[in-house]
mmCIF file with all atom_site columns, C-alpha atoms in Angstrom:
data_model
loop_
_atom_site.group_PDB
_atom_site.id
_atom_site.type_symbol
_atom_site.label_atom_id
_atom_site.label_alt_id
_atom_site.label_comp_id
_atom_site.label_asym_id
_atom_site.label_entity_id
_atom_site.label_seq_id
_atom_site.pdbx_PDB_ins_code
_atom_site.Cartn_x
_atom_site.Cartn_y
_atom_site.Cartn_z
_atom_site.occupancy
_atom_site.B_iso_or_equiv
_atom_site.pdbx_formal_charge
_atom_site.auth_seq_id
_atom_site.auth_comp_id
_atom_site.auth_asym_id
_atom_site.auth_atom_id
_atom_site.pdbx_PDB_model_num
ATOM 1   C CA . UNK A 1 1   ? 91.257  101.014 102.452 1.00 0.00 ? 1   UNK A CA 1
ATOM 2   C CA . UNK A 1 2   ? 93.588  100.917 99.461  1.00 0.00 ? 2   UNK A CA 1
ATOM 3   C CA . UNK A 1 3   ? 91.948  104.044 98.047  1.00 0.00 ? 3   UNK A CA 1
ATOM 4   C CA . UNK A 1 4   ? 92.785  106.146 101.106 1.00 0.00 ? 4   UNK A CA 1
ATOM 5   C CA . UNK A 1 5   ? 95.734  108.427 101.660 1.00 0.00 ? 5   UNK A CA 1
ATOM 6   C CA . UNK A 1 6   ? 98.825  106.552 102.755 1.00 0.00 ? 6   UNK A CA 1
ATOM 7   C CA . UNK A 1 7   ? 98.754  108.274 106.151 1.00 0.00 ? 7   UNK A CA 1
ATOM 8   C CA . UNK A 1 8   ? 95.272  106.869 106.868 1.00 0.00 ? 8   UNK A CA 1
ATOM 9   C CA . UNK A 1 9   ? 96.252  103.348 105.830 1.00 0.00 ? 9   UNK A CA 1
ATOM 10  C CA . UNK A 1 10  ? 99.211  103.398 108.218 1.00 0.00 ? 10  UNK A CA 1
ATOM 11  C CA . UNK A 1 11  ? 97.055  104.778 111.049 1.00 0.00 ? 11  UNK A CA 1
ATOM 12  C CA . UNK A 1 12  ? 94.523  101.972 110.531 1.00 0.00 ? 12  UNK A CA 1
ATOM 13  C CA . UNK A 1 13  ? 97.167  99.238  110.720 1.00 0.00 ? 13  UNK A CA 1
ATOM 14  C CA . UNK A 1 14  ? 99.813  100.392 113.203 1.00 0.00 ? 14  UNK A CA 1
ATOM 15  C CA . UNK A 1 15  ? 99.605  101.620 116.800 1.00 0.00 ? 15  UNK A CA 1
ATOM 16  C CA . UNK A 1 16  ? 100.324 105.364 117.215 1.00 0.00 ? 16  UNK A CA 1
ATOM 17  C CA . UNK A 1 17  ? 103.579 104.788 119.129 1.00 0.00 ? 17  UNK A CA 1
ATOM 18  C CA . UNK A 1 18  ? 104.886 102.642 116.266 1.00 0.00 ? 18  UNK A CA 1
ATOM 19  C CA . UNK A 1 19  ? 104.365 105.236 113.510 1.00 0.00 ? 19  UNK A CA 1
ATOM 20  C CA . UNK A 1 20  ? 107.176 107.466 112.255 1.00 0.00 ? 20  UNK A CA 1
ATOM 21  C CA . UNK A 1 21  ? 106.974 110.348 109.795 1.00 0.00 ? 21  UNK A CA 1
ATOM 22  C CA . UNK A 1 22  ? 109.812 111.669 107.649 1.00 0.00 ? 22  UNK A CA 1
ATOM 23  C CA . UNK A 1 23  ? 109.657 114.789 105.505 1.00 0.00 ? 23  UNK A CA 1
ATOM 24  C CA . UNK A 1 24  ? 112.342 115.571 102.950 1.00 0.00 ? 24  UNK A CA 1
ATOM 25  C CA . UNK A 1 25  ? 114.666 112.912 104.373 1.00 0.00 ? 25  UNK A CA 1
ATOM 26  C CA . UNK A 1 26  ? 116.869 110.647 102.294 1.00 0.00 ? 26  UNK A CA 1
ATOM 27  C CA . UNK A 1 27  ? 115.746 107.039 101.945 1.00 0.00 ? 27  UNK A CA 1
ATOM 28  C CA . UNK A 1 28  ? 118.850 105.970 103.878 1.00 0.00 ? 28  UNK A CA 1
ATOM 29  C CA . UNK A 1 29  ? 117.633 107.931 106.928 1.00 0.00 ? 29  UNK A CA 1
ATOM 30  C CA . UNK A 1 30  ? 114.195 106.316 106.791 1.00 0.00 ? 30  UNK A CA 1
ATOM 31  C CA . UNK A 1 31  ? 115.748 102.859 106.519 1.00 0.00 ? 31  UNK A CA 1
ATOM 32  C CA . UNK A 1 32  ? 118.133 103.550 109.423 1.00 0.00 ? 32  UNK A CA 1
ATOM 33  C CA . UNK A 1 33  ? 115.075 104.120 111.623 1.00 0.00 ? 33  UNK A CA 1
ATOM 34  C CA . UNK A 1 34  ? 113.488 100.875 110.403 1.00 0.00 ? 34  UNK A CA 1
ATOM 35  C CA . UNK A 1 35  ? 116.708 98.954  111.127 1.00 0.00 ? 35  UNK A CA 1
ATOM 36  C CA . UNK A 1 36  ? 116.861 100.410 114.655 1.00 0.00 ? 36  UNK A CA 1
ATOM 37  C CA . UNK A 1 37  ? 113.213 99.438  115.259 1.00 0.00 ? 37  UNK A CA 1
ATOM 38  C CA . UNK A 1 38  ? 114.110 95.794  114.653 1.00 0.00 ? 38  UNK A CA 1
ATOM 39  C CA . UNK A 1 39  ? 113.213 92.897  112.434 1.00 0.00 ? 39  UNK A CA 1
ATOM 40  C CA . UNK A 1 40  ? 109.696 92.688  111.166 1.00 0.00 ? 40  UNK A CA 1
ATOM 41  C CA . UNK A 1 41  ? 107.113 93.928  108.736 1.00 0.00 ? 41  UNK A CA 1
ATOM 42  C CA . UNK A 1 42  ? 106.297 97.617  108.285 1.00 0.00 ? 42  UNK A CA 1
ATOM 43  C CA . UNK A 1 43  ? 103.824 99.461  106.099 1.00 0.00 ? 43  UNK A CA 1
ATOM 44  C CA . UNK A 1 44  ? 105.240 102.507 104.320 1.00 0.00 ? 44  UNK A CA 1
ATOM 45  C CA . UNK A 1 45  ? 103.215 105.322 102.854 1.00 0.00 ? 45  UNK A CA 1
ATOM 46  C CA . UNK A 1 46  ? 104.785 107.593 100.273 1.00 0.00 ? 46  UNK A CA 1
ATOM 47  C CA . UNK A 1 47  ? 103.670 110.643 98.313  1.00 0.00 ? 47  UNK A CA 1
ATOM 48  C CA . UNK A 1 48  ? 101.699 108.516 95.811  1.00 0.00 ? 48  UNK A CA 1
ATOM 49  C CA . UNK A 1 49  ? 102.205 104.888 96.776  1.00 0.00 ? 49  UNK A CA 1
ATOM 50  C CA . UNK A 1 50  ? 102.016 102.382 99.632  1.00 0.00 ? 50  UNK A CA 1
ATOM 51  C CA . UNK A 1 51  ? 104.097 99.269  100.192 1.00 0.00 ? 51  UNK A CA 1
ATOM 52  C CA . UNK A 1 52  ? 105.666 97.075  102.828 1.00 0.00 ? 52  UNK A CA 1
ATOM 53  C CA . UNK A 1 53  ? 109.148 97.150  104.272 1.00 0.00 ? 53  UNK A CA 1
ATOM 54  C CA . UNK A 1 54  ? 110.542 93.827  105.450 1.00 0.00 ? 54  UNK A CA 1
ATOM 55  C CA . UNK A 1 55  ? 113.508 94.149  107.816 1.00 0.00 ? 55  UNK A CA 1
ATOM 56  C CA . UNK A 1 56  ? 115.187 90.739  107.927 1.00 0.00 ? 56  UNK A CA 1
ATOM 57  C CA . UNK A 1 57  ? 118.146 92.110  109.949 1.00 0.00 ? 57  UNK A CA 1
ATOM 58  C CA . UNK A 1 58  ? 120.466 91.773  106.955 1.00 0.00 ? 58  UNK A CA 1
ATOM 59  C CA . UNK A 1 59  ? 118.610 94.103  104.614 1.00 0.00 ? 59  UNK A CA 1
ATOM 60  C CA . UNK A 1 60  ? 115.386 96.100  104.354 1.00 0.00 ? 60  UNK A CA 1
ATOM 61  C CA . UNK A 1 61  ? 113.225 95.097  101.400 1.00 0.00 ? 61  UNK A CA 1
ATOM 62  C CA . UNK A 1 62  ? 110.529 97.178  99.708  1.00 0.00 ? 62  UNK A CA 1
ATOM 63  C CA . UNK A 1 63  ? 107.623 94.958  98.639  1.00 0.00 ? 63  UNK A CA 1
ATOM 64  C CA . UNK A 1 64  ? 104.951 96.651  96.569  1.00 0.00 ? 64  UNK A CA 1
ATOM 65  C CA . UNK A 1 65  ? 102.775 96.509  93.497  1.00 0.00 ? 65  UNK A CA 1
ATOM 66  C CA . UNK A 1 66  ? 105.128 97.948  90.923  1.00 0.00 ? 66  UNK A CA 1
ATOM 67  C CA . UNK A 1 67  ? 103.823 100.892 88.943  1.00 0.00 ? 67  UNK A CA 1
ATOM 68  C CA . UNK A 1 68  ? 107.158 101.849 87.426  1.00 0.00 ? 68  UNK A CA 1
ATOM 69  C CA . UNK A 1 69  ? 107.741 98.821  85.217  1.00 0.00 ? 69  UNK A CA 1
ATOM 70  C CA . UNK A 1 70  ? 105.576 95.806  84.419  1.00 0.00 ? 70  UNK A CA 1
ATOM 71  C CA . UNK A 1 71  ? 102.522 95.711  86.712  1.00 0.00 ? 71  UNK A CA 1
ATOM 72  C CA . UNK A 1 72  ? 103.562 93.029  89.184  1.00 0.00 ? 72  UNK A CA 1
ATOM 73  C CA . UNK A 1 73  ? 104.395 92.609  92.851  1.00 0.00 ? 73  UNK A CA 1
ATOM 74  C CA . UNK A 1 74  ? 108.100 93.028  93.524  1.00 0.00 ? 74  UNK A CA 1
ATOM 75  C CA . UNK A 1 75  ? 110.384 92.866  96.551  1.00 0.00 ? 75  UNK A CA 1
ATOM 76  C CA . UNK A 1 76  ? 113.561 94.818  96.020  1.00 0.00 ? 76  UNK A CA 1
ATOM 77  C CA . UNK A 1 77  ? 116.303 96.369  98.084  1.00 0.00 ? 77  UNK A CA 1
ATOM 78  C CA . UNK A 1 78  ? 114.562 99.361  99.685  1.00 0.00 ? 78  UNK A CA 1
ATOM 79  C CA . UNK A 1 79  ? 117.696 101.497 99.518  1.00 0.00 ? 79  UNK A CA 1
ATOM 80  C CA . UNK A 1 80  ? 117.797 101.337 95.716  1.00 0.00 ? 80  UNK A CA 1
ATOM 81  C CA . UNK A 1 81  ? 114.071 100.904 95.008  1.00 0.00 ? 81  UNK A CA 1
ATOM 82  C CA . UNK A 1 82  ? 112.781 103.669 92.708  1.00 0.00 ? 82  UNK A CA 1
ATOM 83  C CA . UNK A 1 83  ? 109.431 103.379 94.499  1.00 0.00 ? 83  UNK A CA 1
ATOM 84  C CA . UNK A 1 84  ? 111.008 104.664 97.732  1.00 0.00 ? 84  UNK A CA 1
ATOM 85  C CA . UNK A 1 85  ? 111.775 108.052 96.156  1.00 0.00 ? 85  UNK A CA 1
ATOM 86  C CA . UNK A 1 86  ? 109.321 110.371 97.906  1.00 0.00 ? 86  UNK A CA 1
ATOM 87  C CA . UNK A 1 87  ? 109.225 113.677 99.758  1.00 0.00 ? 87  UNK A CA 1
ATOM 88  C CA . UNK A 1 88  ? 107.168 112.083 102.527 1.00 0.00 ? 88  UNK A CA 1
ATOM 89  C CA . UNK A 1 89  ? 107.456 108.683 104.206 1.00 0.00 ? 89  UNK A CA 1
ATOM 90  C CA . UNK A 1 90  ? 105.141 107.463 106.954 1.00 0.00 ? 90  UNK A CA 1
ATOM 91  C CA . UNK A 1 91  ? 106.152 104.106 108.411 1.00 0.00 ? 91  UNK A CA 1
ATOM 92  C CA . UNK A 1 92  ? 104.208 101.911 110.813 1.00 0.00 ? 92  UNK A CA 1
ATOM 93  C CA . UNK A 1 93  ? 105.259 98.641  112.396 1.00 0.00 ? 93  UNK A CA 1
ATOM 94  C CA . UNK A 1 94  ? 102.805 95.846  111.708 1.00 0.00 ? 94  UNK A CA 1
ATOM 95  C CA . UNK A 1 95  ? 101.855 92.695  113.575 1.00 0.00 ? 95  UNK A CA 1
ATOM 96  C CA . UNK A 1 96  ? 102.007 94.361  116.977 1.00 0.00 ? 96  UNK A CA 1
ATOM 97  C CA . UNK A 1 97  ? 99.794  93.050  119.805 1.00 0.00 ? 97  UNK A CA 1
ATOM 98  C CA . UNK A 1 98  ? 96.655  95.043  118.912 1.00 0.00 ? 98  UNK A CA 1
ATOM 99  C CA . UNK A 1 99  ? 96.672  93.838  115.326 1.00 0.00 ? 99  UNK A CA 1
ATOM 100 C CA . UNK A 1 100 ? 97.446  90.223  116.208 1.00 0.00 ? 100 UNK A CA 1
ATOM 101 C CA . UNK A 1 101 ? 94.804  90.114  118.965 1.00 0.00 ? 101 UNK A CA 1
ATOM 102 C CA . UNK A 1 102 ? 92.175  91.492  116.582 1.00 0.00 ? 102 UNK A CA 1
ATOM 103 C CA . UNK A 1 103 ? 93.118  88.918  113.952 1.00 0.00 ? 103 UNK A CA 1
ATOM 104 C CA . UNK A 1 104 ? 93.048  86.001  116.404 1.00 0.00 ? 104 UNK A CA 1
ATOM 105 C CA . UNK A 1 105 ? 89.694  87.123  117.811 1.00 0.00 ? 105 UNK A CA 1
ATOM 106 C CA . UNK A 1 106 ? 88.175  87.713  114.367 1.00 0.00 ? 106 UNK A CA 1
ATOM 107 C CA . UNK A 1 107 ? 87.705  91.428  115.019 1.00 0.00 ? 107 UNK A CA 1
ATOM 108 C CA . UNK A 1 108 ? 87.481  93.987  112.264 1.00 0.00 ? 108 UNK A CA 1
ATOM 109 C CA . UNK A 1 109 ? 90.253  96.573  112.261 1.00 0.00 ? 109 UNK A CA 1
ATOM 110 C CA . UNK A 1 110 ? 88.589  99.961  111.985 1.00 0.00 ? 110 UNK A CA 1
ATOM 111 C CA . UNK A 1 111 ? 89.470  102.076 108.982 1.00 0.00 ? 111 UNK A CA 1
ATOM 112 C CA . UNK A 1 112 ? 90.868  105.445 110.032 1.00 0.00 ? 112 UNK A CA 1
ATOM 113 C CA . UNK A 1 113 ? 88.437  108.269 109.343 1.00 0.00 ? 113 UNK A CA 1
ATOM 114 C CA . UNK A 1 114 ? 89.629  111.847 109.933 1.00 0.00 ? 114 UNK A CA 1
ATOM 115 C CA . UNK A 1 115 ? 87.451  113.761 112.383 1.00 0.00 ? 115 UNK A CA 1
ATOM 116 C CA . UNK A 1 116 ? 84.643  115.652 110.723 1.00 0.00 ? 116 UNK A CA 1
ATOM 117 C CA . UNK A 1 117 ? 84.356  113.228 107.791 1.00 0.00 ? 117 UNK A CA 1
ATOM 118 C CA . UNK A 1 118 ? 81.788  110.512 107.245 1.00 0.00 ? 118 UNK A CA 1
ATOM 119 C CA . UNK A 1 119 ? 82.723  107.063 105.931 1.00 0.00 ? 119 UNK A CA 1
ATOM 120 C CA . UNK A 1 120 ? 81.940  106.456 102.253 1.00 0.00 ? 120 UNK A CA 1
ATOM 121 C CA . UNK A 1 121 ? 81.280  103.242 100.349 1.00 0.00 ? 121 UNK A CA 1
#
């Protein structure tokens, strides 16, 4: 899954009604939408990167495998995170009922495959 486009990763993990897309919007606008959606964990896909947004009601954090500095996992203020700089942001809310039910029942979450394409190994 990690080798897919960010859009496909978000579609595999979040229900369609909990996915938002932003083109050419400032990071502050994306984060305003996440704040309005409420506390919780979100997956965010960017032009060339994927990470998690954690809204703790006080601040929104960007948690990701850093590729800009030392290769490590970092959680940093999403508003000032260099990783959030992107022309495209796709955000999906995680841990909604479908995902939690699948986890509790030991079900596999299907990987999103665009129509007309076959899965690859």
